[in-house]
Amino acid sequence: DYCTSNGIENHRDDPRKTRFYLLVSVFGNLGLLFFFKYTDFAISLINGAFKTSIPLLNLTLPLGISFYTFQTMSYTIDVYRGHLKADRNIIDFGAFVCLFPQLIAGPIVTYGQIAKELKERTVNLDTFGEGVRIFITGLASKLLLANNIGLLWDDVVALGPSRISSPLAWLGLIAFGFQIYFDFSGYSLMAIGMGKMLGFNFPDNFNYPYISRSMTEFWKRWHMTLGSWFRDYVYIPLGGNRKGVKRQLINLFIVWFLTGLWHGASVNFILWGLYFFVLLAIEKTFLSAWLKHHELISHVYFLIGILIGWAIFALTDLNILGAYLIRLFS
């Protein structure tokens, strides 16, 4: 990415060369991500579909590859678009790629958001103290809340769908919903706090998502940096909502298929992404206007919908997932 971005910068007057360097970056990044994260998943699908016995590679996944792939790819794309000038200092660029506070769990940070701070930043007692406060809040969120609330979900999963009641099935999903929120938002707060201690201001990643009244609102509040990335680098380049309703729905489908796949190499994550695509498509076509006039119903609809979504996200075995969903309503 360092080489391709400087190649783009050095050949601004030659569109073919800049496009070539961009494609090298995009396919290089996505190729590495696919190889390490999805090769075994693809092999298992081929084995299941064609009854073959291709051995799995059992590769070790590089730390934080999903996050820094998106970060470095967005950097090269921004240089190609002319939003940034390529950084000639490989140490500064390397610091951006390997910025340890947010490397493994986000928030996803673009180069433009911290470009000035990579070159010059100020650390004083006030900002360091604020960073410590934010970090401790995130640490408590993870250790005191997420880990303990998650014990209920672990017990429900251990019992299995056939041995639990419907109320317990819902209670288990509520516990998982709180666990994943306090876990992920806790990590994000720790990253933001550590960044502030070092003089960096990372973007917020969560904004009270469970007060939402629709899935559309939820995804503006949950993992906001991931949503912004897909919006800026996939949805809008595909045409966004500028080319009619049909094209908008196709773009939404692509974004949510990729969002699900990005979260993990498993069929349930793809189903999870497509589940939200269906709900968001329904909201965009007709439901949103109705929900705005029915506050209580809209919030109940959202809560039930998000809990079902968490079931799809959490249960990788499709047989167990199906039995669990049946138990919710039996």
PDB file of C-alpha atoms in Angstrom, residues 82-227:
ATOM      1  CA  GLY A  82      -7.246  12.889  -4.496  1.00  0.00           C
ATOM      2  CA  HIS A  83      -8.519  13.248  -0.928  1.00  0.00           C
ATOM      3  CA  LEU A  84      -5.035  12.597   0.453  1.00  0.00           C
ATOM      4  CA  LYS A  85      -1.445  12.992  -0.606  1.00  0.00           C
ATOM      5  CA  ALA A  86       0.598   9.824  -0.327  1.00  0.00           C
ATOM      6  CA  ASP A  87       2.808   9.769   2.762  1.00  0.00           C
ATOM      7  CA  ARG A  88       6.478   9.568   1.772  1.00  0.00           C
ATOM      8  CA  ASN A  89       7.481   8.646   5.327  1.00  0.00           C
ATOM      9  CA  ILE A  90       7.158   4.875   5.658  1.00  0.00           C
ATOM     10  CA  ILE A  91       7.522   5.120   9.462  1.00  0.00           C
ATOM     11  CA  ASP A  92       4.433   7.350   9.716  1.00  0.00           C
ATOM     12  CA  PHE A  93       2.538   5.088   7.331  1.00  0.00           C
ATOM     13  CA  GLY A  94       3.617   2.024   9.306  1.00  0.00           C
ATOM     14  CA  ALA A  95       2.460   3.689  12.523  1.00  0.00           C
ATOM     15  CA  PHE A  96      -0.977   4.201  10.935  1.00  0.00           C
ATOM     16  CA  VAL A  97      -1.195   0.538   9.887  1.00  0.00           C
ATOM     17  CA  CYS A  98       0.121  -0.883  13.179  1.00  0.00           C
ATOM     18  CA  LEU A  99      -1.497   1.568  15.587  1.00  0.00           C
ATOM     19  CA  PHE A 100      -1.824  -0.913  18.426  1.00  0.00           C
ATOM     20  CA  PRO A 101      -4.670   0.597  20.527  1.00  0.00           C
ATOM     21  CA  GLN A 102      -7.298  -0.041  17.861  1.00  0.00           C
ATOM     22  CA  LEU A 103      -5.587  -2.640  15.664  1.00  0.00           C
ATOM     23  CA  ILE A 104      -7.328  -5.806  16.847  1.00  0.00           C
ATOM     24  CA  ALA A 105     -10.909  -4.681  17.485  1.00  0.00           C
ATOM     25  CA  GLY A 106     -11.428  -1.220  16.031  1.00  0.00           C
ATOM     26  CA  PRO A 107     -12.706   1.384  15.726  1.00  0.00           C
ATOM     27  CA  ILE A 108     -11.728   1.447  12.043  1.00  0.00           C
ATOM     28  CA  VAL A 109      -9.623   4.576  11.568  1.00  0.00           C
ATOM     29  CA  THR A 110      -8.944   6.148   8.176  1.00  0.00           C
ATOM     30  CA  TYR A 111      -5.670   7.895   7.463  1.00  0.00           C
ATOM     31  CA  GLY A 112      -7.338  11.270   7.013  1.00  0.00           C
ATOM     32  CA  GLN A 113      -8.723  11.144  10.562  1.00  0.00           C
ATOM     33  CA  ILE A 114      -5.272  10.967  12.179  1.00  0.00           C
ATOM     34  CA  ALA A 115      -2.951  12.315   9.456  1.00  0.00           C
ATOM     35  CA  LYS A 116      -2.066  15.488  11.389  1.00  0.00           C
ATOM     36  CA  GLU A 117      -1.597  13.600  14.647  1.00  0.00           C
ATOM     37  CA  LEU A 118       0.827  11.157  13.006  1.00  0.00           C
ATOM     38  CA  LYS A 119       3.082  14.122  12.218  1.00  0.00           C
ATOM     39  CA  GLU A 120       2.543  16.241  15.308  1.00  0.00           C
ATOM     40  CA  ARG A 121       0.482  15.695  18.435  1.00  0.00           C
ATOM     41  CA  THR A 122       0.284  17.071  21.940  1.00  0.00           C
ATOM     42  CA  VAL A 123       0.050  15.008  25.107  1.00  0.00           C
ATOM     43  CA  ASN A 124      -0.611  16.813  28.369  1.00  0.00           C
ATOM     44  CA  LEU A 125      -1.823  15.784  31.804  1.00  0.00           C
ATOM     45  CA  ASP A 126      -5.465  16.665  31.080  1.00  0.00           C
ATOM     46  CA  THR A 127      -5.743  14.650  27.873  1.00  0.00           C
ATOM     47  CA  PHE A 128      -3.785  11.763  29.382  1.00  0.00           C
ATOM     48  CA  GLY A 129      -6.116  11.737  32.397  1.00  0.00           C
ATOM     49  CA  GLU A 130      -9.169  11.809  30.132  1.00  0.00           C
ATOM     50  CA  GLY A 131      -7.702   8.888  28.200  1.00  0.00           C
ATOM     51  CA  VAL A 132      -7.208   6.932  31.422  1.00  0.00           C
ATOM     52  CA  ARG A 133     -10.816   7.614  32.439  1.00  0.00           C
ATOM     53  CA  ILE A 134     -12.150   6.385  29.075  1.00  0.00           C
ATOM     54  CA  PHE A 135      -9.878   3.343  29.163  1.00  0.00           C
ATOM     55  CA  ILE A 136     -11.031   2.341  32.666  1.00  0.00           C
ATOM     56  CA  THR A 137     -14.672   2.752  31.604  1.00  0.00           C
ATOM     57  CA  GLY A 138     -14.077   0.387  28.696  1.00  0.00           C
ATOM     58  CA  LEU A 139     -12.148  -2.078  30.845  1.00  0.00           C
ATOM     59  CA  ALA A 140     -14.962  -2.174  33.417  1.00  0.00           C
ATOM     60  CA  SER A 141     -17.510  -2.580  30.629  1.00  0.00           C
ATOM     61  CA  LYS A 142     -15.642  -5.614  29.346  1.00  0.00           C
ATOM     62  CA  LEU A 143     -14.610  -7.300  32.613  1.00  0.00           C
ATOM     63  CA  LEU A 144     -17.416  -6.426  35.027  1.00  0.00           C
ATOM     64  CA  LEU A 145     -20.415  -6.366  32.683  1.00  0.00           C
ATOM     65  CA  ALA A 146     -19.799  -8.281  29.443  1.00  0.00           C
ATOM     66  CA  ASN A 147     -18.032 -11.290  30.930  1.00  0.00           C
ATOM     67  CA  ASN A 148     -20.531 -11.776  33.760  1.00  0.00           C
ATOM     68  CA  ILE A 149     -23.685 -11.192  31.719  1.00  0.00           C
ATOM     69  CA  GLY A 150     -22.311 -13.598  29.110  1.00  0.00           C
ATOM     70  CA  LEU A 151     -22.303 -16.443  31.619  1.00  0.00           C
ATOM     71  CA  LEU A 152     -26.089 -16.725  31.289  1.00  0.00           C
ATOM     72  CA  TRP A 153     -25.834 -17.055  27.521  1.00  0.00           C
ATOM     73  CA  ASP A 154     -23.098 -19.695  27.908  1.00  0.00           C
ATOM     74  CA  ASP A 155     -25.372 -21.725  30.192  1.00  0.00           C
ATOM     75  CA  VAL A 156     -28.302 -21.460  27.774  1.00  0.00           C
ATOM     76  CA  VAL A 157     -26.143 -22.635  24.866  1.00  0.00           C
ATOM     77  CA  ALA A 158     -24.757 -25.487  26.966  1.00  0.00           C
ATOM     78  CA  LEU A 159     -28.280 -26.682  27.772  1.00  0.00           C
ATOM     79  CA  GLY A 160     -29.345 -26.616  24.125  1.00  0.00           C
ATOM     80  CA  PRO A 161     -32.672 -25.581  22.545  1.00  0.00           C
ATOM     81  CA  SER A 162     -34.436 -28.820  23.487  1.00  0.00           C
ATOM     82  CA  ARG A 163     -33.857 -28.338  27.230  1.00  0.00           C
ATOM     83  CA  ILE A 164     -34.868 -24.706  27.676  1.00  0.00           C
ATOM     84  CA  SER A 165     -38.195 -22.892  27.799  1.00  0.00           C
ATOM     85  CA  SER A 166     -39.171 -20.099  25.417  1.00  0.00           C
ATOM     86  CA  PRO A 167     -38.772 -17.402  28.117  1.00  0.00           C
ATOM     87  CA  LEU A 168     -35.286 -18.714  28.902  1.00  0.00           C
ATOM     88  CA  ALA A 169     -34.434 -18.710  25.187  1.00  0.00           C
ATOM     89  CA  TRP A 170     -35.386 -15.022  24.978  1.00  0.00           C
ATOM     90  CA  LEU A 171     -33.559 -14.253  28.231  1.00  0.00           C
ATOM     91  CA  GLY A 172     -30.437 -15.925  26.861  1.00  0.00           C
ATOM     92  CA  LEU A 173     -30.557 -13.735  23.751  1.00  0.00           C
ATOM     93  CA  ILE A 174     -31.034 -10.621  25.880  1.00  0.00           C
ATOM     94  CA  ALA A 175     -27.930 -11.643  27.839  1.00  0.00           C
ATOM     95  CA  PHE A 176     -25.981 -12.158  24.606  1.00  0.00           C
ATOM     96  CA  GLY A 177     -27.168  -8.787  23.306  1.00  0.00           C
ATOM     97  CA  PHE A 178     -25.825  -7.047  26.398  1.00  0.00           C
ATOM     98  CA  GLN A 179     -22.676  -9.155  26.386  1.00  0.00           C
ATOM     99  CA  ILE A 180     -21.705  -8.326  22.803  1.00  0.00           C
ATOM    100  CA  TYR A 181     -22.527  -4.646  23.322  1.00  0.00           C
ATOM    101  CA  PHE A 182     -20.525  -4.207  26.533  1.00  0.00           C
ATOM    102  CA  ASP A 183     -17.735  -6.373  25.123  1.00  0.00           C
ATOM    103  CA  PHE A 184     -17.362  -4.582  21.798  1.00  0.00           C
ATOM    104  CA  SER A 185     -18.082  -1.071  23.041  1.00  0.00           C
ATOM    105  CA  GLY A 186     -15.697  -1.766  25.941  1.00  0.00           C
ATOM    106  CA  TYR A 187     -12.902  -2.665  23.527  1.00  0.00           C
ATOM    107  CA  SER A 188     -13.655   0.467  21.502  1.00  0.00           C
ATOM    108  CA  LEU A 189     -13.541   2.659  24.611  1.00  0.00           C
ATOM    109  CA  MET A 190     -10.244   1.115  25.668  1.00  0.00           C
ATOM    110  CA  ALA A 191      -8.837   1.836  22.196  1.00  0.00           C
ATOM    111  CA  ILE A 192     -10.131   5.425  22.250  1.00  0.00           C
ATOM    112  CA  GLY A 193      -8.718   5.903  25.754  1.00  0.00           C
ATOM    113  CA  MET A 194      -5.302   4.515  24.864  1.00  0.00           C
ATOM    114  CA  GLY A 195      -5.266   6.623  21.722  1.00  0.00           C
ATOM    115  CA  LYS A 196      -6.003   9.759  23.732  1.00  0.00           C
ATOM    116  CA  MET A 197      -3.167   8.910  26.128  1.00  0.00           C
ATOM    117  CA  LEU A 198      -0.853   8.868  23.109  1.00  0.00           C
ATOM    118  CA  GLY A 199      -2.286  12.064  21.597  1.00  0.00           C
ATOM    119  CA  PHE A 200      -4.653  10.513  19.021  1.00  0.00           C
ATOM    120  CA  ASN A 201      -8.382  11.223  18.746  1.00  0.00           C
ATOM    121  CA  PHE A 202     -10.127   8.131  17.386  1.00  0.00           C
ATOM    122  CA  PRO A 203     -13.768   8.317  16.220  1.00  0.00           C
ATOM    123  CA  ASP A 204     -16.590   7.057  18.424  1.00  0.00           C
ATOM    124  CA  ASN A 205     -17.849   3.590  17.550  1.00  0.00           C
ATOM    125  CA  PHE A 206     -21.118   3.266  19.519  1.00  0.00           C
ATOM    126  CA  ASN A 207     -23.929   5.694  20.351  1.00  0.00           C
ATOM    127  CA  TYR A 208     -26.502   3.989  22.628  1.00  0.00           C
ATOM    128  CA  PRO A 209     -27.668   1.579  19.890  1.00  0.00           C
ATOM    129  CA  TYR A 210     -30.386  -0.161  21.924  1.00  0.00           C
ATOM    130  CA  ILE A 211     -32.537   2.964  22.147  1.00  0.00           C
ATOM    131  CA  SER A 212     -33.127   2.678  18.388  1.00  0.00           C
ATOM    132  CA  ARG A 213     -36.601   2.391  16.910  1.00  0.00           C
ATOM    133  CA  SER A 214     -35.619   0.731  13.644  1.00  0.00           C
ATOM    134  CA  MET A 215     -32.805  -1.305  12.113  1.00  0.00           C
ATOM    135  CA  THR A 216     -31.850   1.699  10.015  1.00  0.00           C
ATOM    136  CA  GLU A 217     -31.317   3.774  13.154  1.00  0.00           C
ATOM    137  CA  PHE A 218     -29.520   0.896  14.888  1.00  0.00           C
ATOM    138  CA  TRP A 219     -26.877   0.673  12.178  1.00  0.00           C
ATOM    139  CA  LYS A 220     -26.239   4.393  12.477  1.00  0.00           C
ATOM    140  CA  ARG A 221     -25.446   3.831  16.164  1.00  0.00           C
ATOM    141  CA  TRP A 222     -23.707   0.411  16.213  1.00  0.00           C
ATOM    142  CA  HIS A 223     -20.093  -0.068  15.027  1.00  0.00           C
ATOM    143  CA  MET A 224     -20.338   3.307  13.338  1.00  0.00           C
ATOM    144  CA  THR A 225     -16.856   3.221  11.829  1.00  0.00           C
ATOM    145  CA  LEU A 226     -17.600  -0.037   9.974  1.00  0.00           C
ATOM    146  CA  GLY A 227     -20.894   1.381   8.676  1.00  0.00           C
TER     147      GLY A 227
END
